[in-house]
PDB file of C-alpha atoms in Angstrom:
ATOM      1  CA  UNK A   1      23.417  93.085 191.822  1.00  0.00           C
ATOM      2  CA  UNK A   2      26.378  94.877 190.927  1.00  0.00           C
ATOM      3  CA  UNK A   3      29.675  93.616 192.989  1.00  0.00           C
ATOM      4  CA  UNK A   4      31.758  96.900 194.256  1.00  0.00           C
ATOM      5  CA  UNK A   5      35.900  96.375 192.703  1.00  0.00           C
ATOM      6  CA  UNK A   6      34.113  93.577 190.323  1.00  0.00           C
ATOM      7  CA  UNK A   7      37.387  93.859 188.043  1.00  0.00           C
ATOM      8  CA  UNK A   8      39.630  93.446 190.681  1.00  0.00           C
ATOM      9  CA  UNK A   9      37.876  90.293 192.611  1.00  0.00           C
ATOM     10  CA  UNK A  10      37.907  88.772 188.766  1.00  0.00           C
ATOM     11  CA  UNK A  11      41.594  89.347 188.658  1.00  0.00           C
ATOM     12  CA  UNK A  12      42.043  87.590 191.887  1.00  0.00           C
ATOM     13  CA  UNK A  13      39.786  84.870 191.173  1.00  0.00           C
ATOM     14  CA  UNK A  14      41.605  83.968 187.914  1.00  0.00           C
ATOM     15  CA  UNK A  15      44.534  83.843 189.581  1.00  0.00           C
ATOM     16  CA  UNK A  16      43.552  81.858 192.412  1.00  0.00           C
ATOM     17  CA  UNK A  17      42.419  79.421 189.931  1.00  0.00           C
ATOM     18  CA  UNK A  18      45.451  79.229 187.524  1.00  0.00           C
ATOM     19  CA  UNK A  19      47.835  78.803 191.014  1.00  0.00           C
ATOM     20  CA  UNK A  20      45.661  76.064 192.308  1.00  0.00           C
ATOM     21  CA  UNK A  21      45.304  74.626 189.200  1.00  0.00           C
ATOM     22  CA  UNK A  22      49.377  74.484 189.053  1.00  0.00           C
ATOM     23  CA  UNK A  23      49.745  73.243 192.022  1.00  0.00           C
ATOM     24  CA  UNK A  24      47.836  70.099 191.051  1.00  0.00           C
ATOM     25  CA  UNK A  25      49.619  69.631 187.754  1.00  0.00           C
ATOM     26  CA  UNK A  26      53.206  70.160 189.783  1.00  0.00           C
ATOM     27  CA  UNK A  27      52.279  67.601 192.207  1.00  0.00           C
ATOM     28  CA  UNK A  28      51.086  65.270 189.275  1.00  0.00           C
ATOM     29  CA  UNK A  29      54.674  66.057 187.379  1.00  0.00           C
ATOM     30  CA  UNK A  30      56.473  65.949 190.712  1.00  0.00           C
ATOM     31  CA  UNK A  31      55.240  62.081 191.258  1.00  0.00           C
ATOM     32  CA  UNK A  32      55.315  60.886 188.069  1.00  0.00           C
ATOM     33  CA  UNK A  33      58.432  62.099 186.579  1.00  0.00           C
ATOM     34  CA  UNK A  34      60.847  62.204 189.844  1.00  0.00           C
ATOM     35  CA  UNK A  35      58.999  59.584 192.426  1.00  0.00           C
ATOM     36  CA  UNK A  36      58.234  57.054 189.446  1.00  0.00           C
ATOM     37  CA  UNK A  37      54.771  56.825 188.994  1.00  0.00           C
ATOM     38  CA  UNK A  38      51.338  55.970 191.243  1.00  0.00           C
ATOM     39  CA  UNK A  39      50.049  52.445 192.339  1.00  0.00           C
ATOM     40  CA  UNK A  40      48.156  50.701 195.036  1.00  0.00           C
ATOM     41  CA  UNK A  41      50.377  48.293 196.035  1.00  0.00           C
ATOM     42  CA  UNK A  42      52.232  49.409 199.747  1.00  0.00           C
ATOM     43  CA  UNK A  43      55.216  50.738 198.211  1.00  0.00           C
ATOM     44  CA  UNK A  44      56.817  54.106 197.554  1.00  0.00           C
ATOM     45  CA  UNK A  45      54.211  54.630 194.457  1.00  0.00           C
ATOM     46  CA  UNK A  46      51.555  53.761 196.745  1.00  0.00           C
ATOM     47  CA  UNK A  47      52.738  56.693 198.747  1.00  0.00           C
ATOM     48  CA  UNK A  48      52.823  58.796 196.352  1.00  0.00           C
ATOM     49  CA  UNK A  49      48.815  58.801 195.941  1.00  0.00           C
ATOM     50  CA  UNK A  50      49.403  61.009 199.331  1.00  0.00           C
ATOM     51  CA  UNK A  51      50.459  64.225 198.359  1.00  0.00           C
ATOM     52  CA  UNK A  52      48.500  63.894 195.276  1.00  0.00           C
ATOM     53  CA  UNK A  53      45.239  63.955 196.677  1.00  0.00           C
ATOM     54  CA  UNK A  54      45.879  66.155 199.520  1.00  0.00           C
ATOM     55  CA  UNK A  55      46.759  68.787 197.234  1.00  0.00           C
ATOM     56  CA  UNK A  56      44.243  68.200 194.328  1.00  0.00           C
ATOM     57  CA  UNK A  57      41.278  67.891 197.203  1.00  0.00           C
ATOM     58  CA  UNK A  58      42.639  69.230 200.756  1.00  0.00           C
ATOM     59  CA  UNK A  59      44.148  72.494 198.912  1.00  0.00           C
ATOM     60  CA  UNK A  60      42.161  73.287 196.016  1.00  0.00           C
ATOM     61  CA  UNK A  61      38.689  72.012 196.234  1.00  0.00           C
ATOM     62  CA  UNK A  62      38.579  72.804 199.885  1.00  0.00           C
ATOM     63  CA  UNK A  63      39.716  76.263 198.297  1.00  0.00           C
ATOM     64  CA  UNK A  64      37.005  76.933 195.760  1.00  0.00           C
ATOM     65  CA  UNK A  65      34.642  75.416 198.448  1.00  0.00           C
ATOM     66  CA  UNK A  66      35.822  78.344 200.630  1.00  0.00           C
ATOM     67  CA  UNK A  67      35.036  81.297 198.019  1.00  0.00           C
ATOM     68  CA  UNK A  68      31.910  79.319 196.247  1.00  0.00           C
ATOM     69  CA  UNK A  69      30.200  82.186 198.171  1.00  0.00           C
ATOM     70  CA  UNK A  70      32.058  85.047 196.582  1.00  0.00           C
ATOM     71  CA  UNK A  71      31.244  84.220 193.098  1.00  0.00           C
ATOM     72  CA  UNK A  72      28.348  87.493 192.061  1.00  0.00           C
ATOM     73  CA  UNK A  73      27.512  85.170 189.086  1.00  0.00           C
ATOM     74  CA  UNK A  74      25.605  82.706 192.161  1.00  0.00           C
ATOM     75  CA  UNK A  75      24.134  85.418 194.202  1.00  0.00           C
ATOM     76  CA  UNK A  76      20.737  85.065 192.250  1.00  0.00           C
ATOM     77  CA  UNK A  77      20.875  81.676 193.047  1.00  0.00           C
ATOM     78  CA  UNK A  78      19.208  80.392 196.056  1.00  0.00           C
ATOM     79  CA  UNK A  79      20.600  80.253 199.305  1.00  0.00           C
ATOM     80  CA  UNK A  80      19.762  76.468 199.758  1.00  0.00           C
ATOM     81  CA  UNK A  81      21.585  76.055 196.834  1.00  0.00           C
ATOM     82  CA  UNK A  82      24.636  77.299 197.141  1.00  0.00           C
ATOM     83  CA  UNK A  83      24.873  75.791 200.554  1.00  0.00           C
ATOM     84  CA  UNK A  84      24.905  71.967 199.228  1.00  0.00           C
ATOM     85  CA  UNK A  85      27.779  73.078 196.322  1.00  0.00           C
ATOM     86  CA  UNK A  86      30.056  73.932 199.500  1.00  0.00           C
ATOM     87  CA  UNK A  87      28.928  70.913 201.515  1.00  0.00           C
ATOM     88  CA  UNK A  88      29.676  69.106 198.073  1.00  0.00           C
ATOM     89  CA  UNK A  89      33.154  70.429 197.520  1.00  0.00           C
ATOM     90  CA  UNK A  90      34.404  69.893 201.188  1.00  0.00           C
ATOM     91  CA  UNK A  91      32.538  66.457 200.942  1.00  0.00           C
ATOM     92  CA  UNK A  92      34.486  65.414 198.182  1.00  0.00           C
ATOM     93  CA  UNK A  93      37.820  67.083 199.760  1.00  0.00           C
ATOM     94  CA  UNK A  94      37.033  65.078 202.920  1.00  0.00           C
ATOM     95  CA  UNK A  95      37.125  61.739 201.021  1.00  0.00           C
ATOM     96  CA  UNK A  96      40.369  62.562 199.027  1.00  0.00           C
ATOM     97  CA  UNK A  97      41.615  63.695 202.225  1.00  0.00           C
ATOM     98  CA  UNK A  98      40.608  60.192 203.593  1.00  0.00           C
ATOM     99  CA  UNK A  99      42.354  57.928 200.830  1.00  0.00           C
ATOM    100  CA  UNK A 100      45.494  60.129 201.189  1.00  0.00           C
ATOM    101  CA  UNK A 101      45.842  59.318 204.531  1.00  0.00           C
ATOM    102  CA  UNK A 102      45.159  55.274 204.512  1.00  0.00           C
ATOM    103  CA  UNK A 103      47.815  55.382 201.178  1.00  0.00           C
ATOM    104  CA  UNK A 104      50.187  56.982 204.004  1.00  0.00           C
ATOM    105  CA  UNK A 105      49.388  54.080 206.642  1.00  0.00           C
ATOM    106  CA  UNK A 106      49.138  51.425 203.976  1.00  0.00           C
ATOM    107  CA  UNK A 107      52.848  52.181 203.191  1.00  0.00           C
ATOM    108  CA  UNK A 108      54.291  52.740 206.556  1.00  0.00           C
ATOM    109  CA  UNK A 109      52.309  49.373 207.607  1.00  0.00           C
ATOM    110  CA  UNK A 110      53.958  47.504 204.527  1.00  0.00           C
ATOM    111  CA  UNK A 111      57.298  48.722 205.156  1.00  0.00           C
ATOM    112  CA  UNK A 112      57.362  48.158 208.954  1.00  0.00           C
ATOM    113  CA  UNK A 113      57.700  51.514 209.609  1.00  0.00           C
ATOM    114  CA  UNK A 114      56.751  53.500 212.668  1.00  0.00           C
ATOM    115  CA  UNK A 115      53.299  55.974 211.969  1.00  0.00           C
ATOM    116  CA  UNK A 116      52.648  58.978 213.424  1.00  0.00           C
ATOM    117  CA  UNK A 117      56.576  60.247 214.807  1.00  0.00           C
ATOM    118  CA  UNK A 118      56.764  63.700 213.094  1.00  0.00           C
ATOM    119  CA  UNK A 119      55.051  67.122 213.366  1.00  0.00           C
ATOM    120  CA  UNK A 120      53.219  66.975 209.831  1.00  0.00           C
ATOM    121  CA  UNK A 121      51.675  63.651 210.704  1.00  0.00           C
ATOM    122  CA  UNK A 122      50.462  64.937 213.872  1.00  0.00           C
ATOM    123  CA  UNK A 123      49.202  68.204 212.361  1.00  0.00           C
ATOM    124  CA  UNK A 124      47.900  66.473 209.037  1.00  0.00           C
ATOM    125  CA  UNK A 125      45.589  64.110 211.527  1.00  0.00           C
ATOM    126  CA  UNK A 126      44.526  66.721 213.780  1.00  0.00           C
ATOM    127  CA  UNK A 127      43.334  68.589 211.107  1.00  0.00           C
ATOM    128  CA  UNK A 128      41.494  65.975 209.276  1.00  0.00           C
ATOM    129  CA  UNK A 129      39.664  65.622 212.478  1.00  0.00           C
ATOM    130  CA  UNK A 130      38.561  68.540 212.485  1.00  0.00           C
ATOM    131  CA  UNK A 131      37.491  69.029 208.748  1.00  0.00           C
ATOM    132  CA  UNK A 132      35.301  66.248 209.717  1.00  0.00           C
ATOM    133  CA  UNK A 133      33.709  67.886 212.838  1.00  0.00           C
ATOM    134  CA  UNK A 134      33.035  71.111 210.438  1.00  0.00           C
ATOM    135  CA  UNK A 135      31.641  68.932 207.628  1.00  0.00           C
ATOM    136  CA  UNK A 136      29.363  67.500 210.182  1.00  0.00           C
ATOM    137  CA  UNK A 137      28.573  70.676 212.076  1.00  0.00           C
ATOM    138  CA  UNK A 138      27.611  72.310 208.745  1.00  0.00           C
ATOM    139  CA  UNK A 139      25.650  69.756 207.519  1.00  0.00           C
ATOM    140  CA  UNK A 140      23.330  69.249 210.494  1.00  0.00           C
ATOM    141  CA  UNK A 141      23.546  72.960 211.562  1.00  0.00           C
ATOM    142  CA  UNK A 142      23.328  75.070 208.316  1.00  0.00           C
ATOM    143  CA  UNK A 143      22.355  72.899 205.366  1.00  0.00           C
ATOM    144  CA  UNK A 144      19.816  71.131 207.279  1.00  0.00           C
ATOM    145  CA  UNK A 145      16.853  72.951 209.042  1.00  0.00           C
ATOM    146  CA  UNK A 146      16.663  70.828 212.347  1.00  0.00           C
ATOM    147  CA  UNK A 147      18.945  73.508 214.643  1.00  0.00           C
ATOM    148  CA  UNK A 148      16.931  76.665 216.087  1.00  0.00           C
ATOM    149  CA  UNK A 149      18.024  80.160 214.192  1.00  0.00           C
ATOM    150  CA  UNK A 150      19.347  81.754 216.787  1.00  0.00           C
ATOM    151  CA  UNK A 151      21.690  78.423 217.376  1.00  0.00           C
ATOM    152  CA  UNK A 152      23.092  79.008 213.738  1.00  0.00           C
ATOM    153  CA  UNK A 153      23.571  82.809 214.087  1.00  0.00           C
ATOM    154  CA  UNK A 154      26.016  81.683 217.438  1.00  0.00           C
ATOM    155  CA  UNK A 155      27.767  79.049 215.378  1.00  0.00           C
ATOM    156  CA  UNK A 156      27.863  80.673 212.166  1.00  0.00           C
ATOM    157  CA  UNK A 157      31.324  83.197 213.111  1.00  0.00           C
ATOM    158  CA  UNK A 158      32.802  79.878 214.752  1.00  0.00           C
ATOM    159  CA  UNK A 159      32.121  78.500 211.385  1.00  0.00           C
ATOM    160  CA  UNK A 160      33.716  80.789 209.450  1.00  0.00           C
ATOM    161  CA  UNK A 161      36.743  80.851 211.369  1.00  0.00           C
ATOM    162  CA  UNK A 162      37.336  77.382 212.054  1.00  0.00           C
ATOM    163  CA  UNK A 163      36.923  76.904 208.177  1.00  0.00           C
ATOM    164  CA  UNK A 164      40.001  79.641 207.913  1.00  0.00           C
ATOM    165  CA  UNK A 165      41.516  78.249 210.195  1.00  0.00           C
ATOM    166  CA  UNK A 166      41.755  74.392 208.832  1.00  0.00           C
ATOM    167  CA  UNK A 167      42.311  76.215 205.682  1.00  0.00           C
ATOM    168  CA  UNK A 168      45.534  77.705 206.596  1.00  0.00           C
ATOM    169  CA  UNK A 169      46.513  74.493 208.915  1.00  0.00           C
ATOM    170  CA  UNK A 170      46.159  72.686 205.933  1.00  0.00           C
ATOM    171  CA  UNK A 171      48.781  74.817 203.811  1.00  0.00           C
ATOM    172  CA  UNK A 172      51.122  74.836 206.891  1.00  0.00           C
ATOM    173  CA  UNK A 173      51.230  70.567 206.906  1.00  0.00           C
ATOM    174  CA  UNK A 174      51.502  69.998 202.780  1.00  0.00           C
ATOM    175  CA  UNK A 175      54.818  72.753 203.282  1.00  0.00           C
ATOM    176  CA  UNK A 176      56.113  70.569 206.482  1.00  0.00           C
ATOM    177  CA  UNK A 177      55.505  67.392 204.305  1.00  0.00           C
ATOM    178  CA  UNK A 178      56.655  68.696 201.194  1.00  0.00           C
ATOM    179  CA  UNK A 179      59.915  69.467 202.947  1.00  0.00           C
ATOM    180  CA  UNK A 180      60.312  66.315 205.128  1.00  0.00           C
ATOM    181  CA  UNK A 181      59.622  63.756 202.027  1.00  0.00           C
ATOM    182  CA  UNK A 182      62.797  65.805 200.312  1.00  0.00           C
ATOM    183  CA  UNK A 183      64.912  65.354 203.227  1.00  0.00           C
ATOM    184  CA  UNK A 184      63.924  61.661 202.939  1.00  0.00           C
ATOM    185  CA  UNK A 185      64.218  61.203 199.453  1.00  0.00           C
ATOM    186  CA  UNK A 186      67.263  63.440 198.274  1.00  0.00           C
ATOM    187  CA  UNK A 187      70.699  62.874 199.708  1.00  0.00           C
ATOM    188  CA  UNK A 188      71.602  65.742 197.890  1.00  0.00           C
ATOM    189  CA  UNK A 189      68.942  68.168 198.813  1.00  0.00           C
ATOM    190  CA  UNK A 190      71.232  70.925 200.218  1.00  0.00           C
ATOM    191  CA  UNK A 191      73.012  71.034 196.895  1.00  0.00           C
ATOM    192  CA  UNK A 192      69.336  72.275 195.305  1.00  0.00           C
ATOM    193  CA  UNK A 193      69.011  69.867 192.511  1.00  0.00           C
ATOM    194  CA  UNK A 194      66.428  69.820 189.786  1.00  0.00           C
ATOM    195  CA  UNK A 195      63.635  67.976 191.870  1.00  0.00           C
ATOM    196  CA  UNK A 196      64.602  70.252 194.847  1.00  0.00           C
ATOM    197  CA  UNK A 197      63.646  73.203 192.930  1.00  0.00           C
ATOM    198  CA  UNK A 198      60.808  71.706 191.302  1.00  0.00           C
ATOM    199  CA  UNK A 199      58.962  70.726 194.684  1.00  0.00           C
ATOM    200  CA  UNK A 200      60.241  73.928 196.391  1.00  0.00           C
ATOM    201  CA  UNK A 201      58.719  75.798 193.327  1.00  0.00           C
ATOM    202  CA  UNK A 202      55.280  73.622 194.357  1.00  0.00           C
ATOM    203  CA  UNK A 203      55.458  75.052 197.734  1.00  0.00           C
ATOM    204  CA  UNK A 204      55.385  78.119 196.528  1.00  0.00           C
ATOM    205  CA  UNK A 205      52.050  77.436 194.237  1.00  0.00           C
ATOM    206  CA  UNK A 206      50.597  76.266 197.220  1.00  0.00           C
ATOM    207  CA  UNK A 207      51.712  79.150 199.375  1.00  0.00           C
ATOM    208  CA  UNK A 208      50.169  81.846 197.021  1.00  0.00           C
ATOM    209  CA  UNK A 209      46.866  79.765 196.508  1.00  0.00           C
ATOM    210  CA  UNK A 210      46.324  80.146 199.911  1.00  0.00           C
ATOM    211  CA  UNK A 211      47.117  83.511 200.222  1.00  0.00           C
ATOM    212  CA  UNK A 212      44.861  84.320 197.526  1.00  0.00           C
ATOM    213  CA  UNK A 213      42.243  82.969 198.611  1.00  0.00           C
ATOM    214  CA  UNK A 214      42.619  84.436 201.787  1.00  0.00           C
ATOM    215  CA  UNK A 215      42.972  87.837 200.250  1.00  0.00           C
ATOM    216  CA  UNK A 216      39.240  86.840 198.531  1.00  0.00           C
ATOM    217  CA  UNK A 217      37.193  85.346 201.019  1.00  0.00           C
ATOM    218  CA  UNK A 218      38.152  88.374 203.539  1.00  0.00           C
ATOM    219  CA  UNK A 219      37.203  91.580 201.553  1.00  0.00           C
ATOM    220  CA  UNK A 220      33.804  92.963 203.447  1.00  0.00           C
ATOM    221  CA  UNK A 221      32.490  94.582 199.881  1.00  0.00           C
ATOM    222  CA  UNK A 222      32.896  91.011 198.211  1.00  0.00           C
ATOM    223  CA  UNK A 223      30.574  89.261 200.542  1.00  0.00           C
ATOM    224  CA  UNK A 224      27.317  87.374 199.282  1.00  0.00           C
ATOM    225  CA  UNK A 225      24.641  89.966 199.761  1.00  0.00           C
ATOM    226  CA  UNK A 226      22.294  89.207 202.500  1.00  0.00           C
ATOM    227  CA  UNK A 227      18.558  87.809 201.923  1.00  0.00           C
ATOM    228  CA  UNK A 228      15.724  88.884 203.444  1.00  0.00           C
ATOM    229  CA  UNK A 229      13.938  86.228 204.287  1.00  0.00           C
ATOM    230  CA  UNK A 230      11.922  85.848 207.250  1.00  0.00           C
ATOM    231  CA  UNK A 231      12.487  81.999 207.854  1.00  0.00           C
ATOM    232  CA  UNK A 232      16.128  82.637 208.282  1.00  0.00           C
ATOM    233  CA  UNK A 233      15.449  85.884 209.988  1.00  0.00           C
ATOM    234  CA  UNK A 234      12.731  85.077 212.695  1.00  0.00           C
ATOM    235  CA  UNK A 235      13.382  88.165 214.807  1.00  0.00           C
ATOM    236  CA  UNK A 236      12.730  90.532 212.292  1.00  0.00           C
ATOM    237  CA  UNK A 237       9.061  89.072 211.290  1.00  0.00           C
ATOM    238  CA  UNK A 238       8.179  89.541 214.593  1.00  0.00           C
ATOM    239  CA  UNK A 239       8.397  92.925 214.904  1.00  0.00           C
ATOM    240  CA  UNK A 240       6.690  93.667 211.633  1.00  0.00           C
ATOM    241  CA  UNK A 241       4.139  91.404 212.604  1.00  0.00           C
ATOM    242  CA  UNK A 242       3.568  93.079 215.416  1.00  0.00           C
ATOM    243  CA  UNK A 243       3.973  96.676 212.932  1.00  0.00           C
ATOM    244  CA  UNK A 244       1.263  95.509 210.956  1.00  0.00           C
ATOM    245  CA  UNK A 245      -1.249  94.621 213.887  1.00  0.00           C
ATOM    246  CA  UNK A 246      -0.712  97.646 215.053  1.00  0.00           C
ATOM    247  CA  UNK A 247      -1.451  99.678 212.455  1.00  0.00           C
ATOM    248  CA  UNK A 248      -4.370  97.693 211.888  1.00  0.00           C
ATOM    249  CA  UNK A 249      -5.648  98.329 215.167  1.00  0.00           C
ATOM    250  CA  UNK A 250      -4.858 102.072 215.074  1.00  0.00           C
ATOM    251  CA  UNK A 251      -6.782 102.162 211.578  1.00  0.00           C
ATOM    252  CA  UNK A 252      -9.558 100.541 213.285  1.00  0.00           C
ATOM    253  CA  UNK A 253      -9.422 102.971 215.872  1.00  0.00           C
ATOM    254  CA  UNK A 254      -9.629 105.611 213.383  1.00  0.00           C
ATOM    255  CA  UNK A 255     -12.429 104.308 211.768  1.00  0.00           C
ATOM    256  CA  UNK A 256     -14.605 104.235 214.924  1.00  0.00           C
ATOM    257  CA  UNK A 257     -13.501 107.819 216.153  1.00  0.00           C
ATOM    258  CA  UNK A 258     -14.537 108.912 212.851  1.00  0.00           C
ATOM    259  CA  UNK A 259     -18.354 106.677 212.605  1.00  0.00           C
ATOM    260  CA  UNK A 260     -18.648 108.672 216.205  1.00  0.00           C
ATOM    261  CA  UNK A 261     -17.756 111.704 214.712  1.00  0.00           C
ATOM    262  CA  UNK A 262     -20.273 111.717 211.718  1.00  0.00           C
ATOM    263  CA  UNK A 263     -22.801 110.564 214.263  1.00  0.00           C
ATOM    264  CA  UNK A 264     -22.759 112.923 216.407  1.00  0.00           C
ATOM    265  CA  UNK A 265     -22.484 115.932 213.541  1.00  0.00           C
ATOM    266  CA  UNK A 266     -25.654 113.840 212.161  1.00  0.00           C
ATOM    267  CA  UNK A 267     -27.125 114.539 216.194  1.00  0.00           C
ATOM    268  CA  UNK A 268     -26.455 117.854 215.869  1.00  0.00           C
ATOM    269  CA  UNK A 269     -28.181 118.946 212.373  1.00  0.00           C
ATOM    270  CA  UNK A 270     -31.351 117.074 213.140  1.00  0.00           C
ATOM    271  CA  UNK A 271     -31.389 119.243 216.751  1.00  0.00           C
ATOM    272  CA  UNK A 272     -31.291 121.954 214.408  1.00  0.00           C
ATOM    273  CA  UNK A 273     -33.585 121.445 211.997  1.00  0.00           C
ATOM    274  CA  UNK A 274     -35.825 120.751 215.021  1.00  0.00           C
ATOM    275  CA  UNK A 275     -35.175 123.532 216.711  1.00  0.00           C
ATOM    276  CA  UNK A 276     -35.835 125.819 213.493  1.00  0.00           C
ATOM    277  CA  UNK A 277     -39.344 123.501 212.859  1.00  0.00           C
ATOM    278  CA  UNK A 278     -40.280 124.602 216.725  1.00  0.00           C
ATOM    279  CA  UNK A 279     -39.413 128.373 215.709  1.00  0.00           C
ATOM    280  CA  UNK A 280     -40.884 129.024 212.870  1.00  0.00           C
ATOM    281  CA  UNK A 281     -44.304 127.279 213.444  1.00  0.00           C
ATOM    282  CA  UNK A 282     -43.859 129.762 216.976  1.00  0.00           C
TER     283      UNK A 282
END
């Protein structure tokens, strides 16, 4: 099936993925060439797993999870199918989400210092809560068929939105924590030095990933087509069941007017061949 502005959605999509894909290496280059380097071990370099893995799997997995659904190539794919890829992605999102947040406590719990005092740690753990209570919603609700239909047609705009929604909360915290580990780090931040306008630049990246994908996931004539299938669409079998019962009754009824009719036309030449026997032998 032919995808309406197919050039322009590729455009996008390449783009999307080249941003995201920067971000990741920026972060990577950010940590390892101006924090010093990555390690388990409750100090700064154990903090520095943090941003990694929020952006690599809170940003851009969660992001490709997000447009998995856009993708024309998948749309002869089953339905099923593409359902357990987006569980997958946000699955594995959830987990890096996870590790980046108990490298965040591990250090503040090493160091003696106080958890959970700014804004971006209370918006980065809100949010992670409710990633969770999507990827469990979705699971039980849409990838597995235990809830009703007409429960997942009510949850599925919720759904959709919410998904947006943690989306663009996420993009909001990694610019609040992007900003507050410079102030922390960089005495001379206000004086815009190298690693100040390499982290700024990141962002940015992250900024227009987000945007992008945004601009994707929202445009009506790139949507998956719809399936007609009567096990996610109860309400419409119904009615053609009840279509097709009908008509067989009415052909039925058909049938039997017209037996009756060729009866009685039957009646009526034997009467008159009778009644022409009785005249001519008069």
């Amino acid at each position: 099936m032919a995808m309406d502005g197919y050039r322009g959605f590729l455009g996008l999509l390449v783009s999307a993925l080249l941003v995201g894909f920067l971000s990741v290496i920026f972060v990577l280059v950010w940590v390892l060439h101006y924090r010093g380097g990555l390690a388990w071990d409750g100090s700064l370099l154990e903090f520095n797993w943090h941003p990694v893995l929020v952006v690599t799997g809170f940003v851009f997995i969660q992001g490709i999870a997000i447009i998995v659904y856009r993708l024309p190539w998948t749309w002869k794919c089953s339905k099923l199918l593409m359902k357990s890829i987006h569980a997958g992605l946000n699955t594995v999102a959830a987990i890096l989400a996870i590790i980046s947040l108990v490298a965040a406590f591990d250090f503040h719990n090493t160091l003696q210092i106080r958890n959970m005092y700014s804004l971006h740690s209370w918006v980065g753990l809100i949010v992670v809560i409710l990633y969770f209570l999507q990827l469990v919603l979705g699971f039980f609700v849409f990838l597995l068929p235990l809830a009703p239909p007409s429960l997942r047609a009510f949850l599925m705009p919720i759904h959709v939105y919410s998904g947006l929604f943690i989306f663009g909360t996420v993009i909001a915290t990694v610019l609040t924590g992007v900003t507050e580990k410079l102030i922390f780090s960089l005495s001379t931040y206000s004086t815009l030095p190298p690693e100040g306008v390499f982290t700024n630049t990141l962002g940015l990246l992250v900024l227009v990933f987000g945007a992008l994908i945004f601009w994707i996931v929202t445009r009506p004539q790139w949507k998956r087509p719809q399936e007609t299938n009567s096990i996610l669409q109860p309400n419409r079998s119904n009615p053609e069941g009840v279509e097709g019962s009908m008509a067989i009754n009415f052909g039925n009824v058909d049938k039997s007017d017209s037996d009756l009719n060729n009866e009685a036309a039957a009646r009526k030449r034997n009467i008159t061949v009778d009644e022409a026997g009785q005249r001519s032998t008069m």
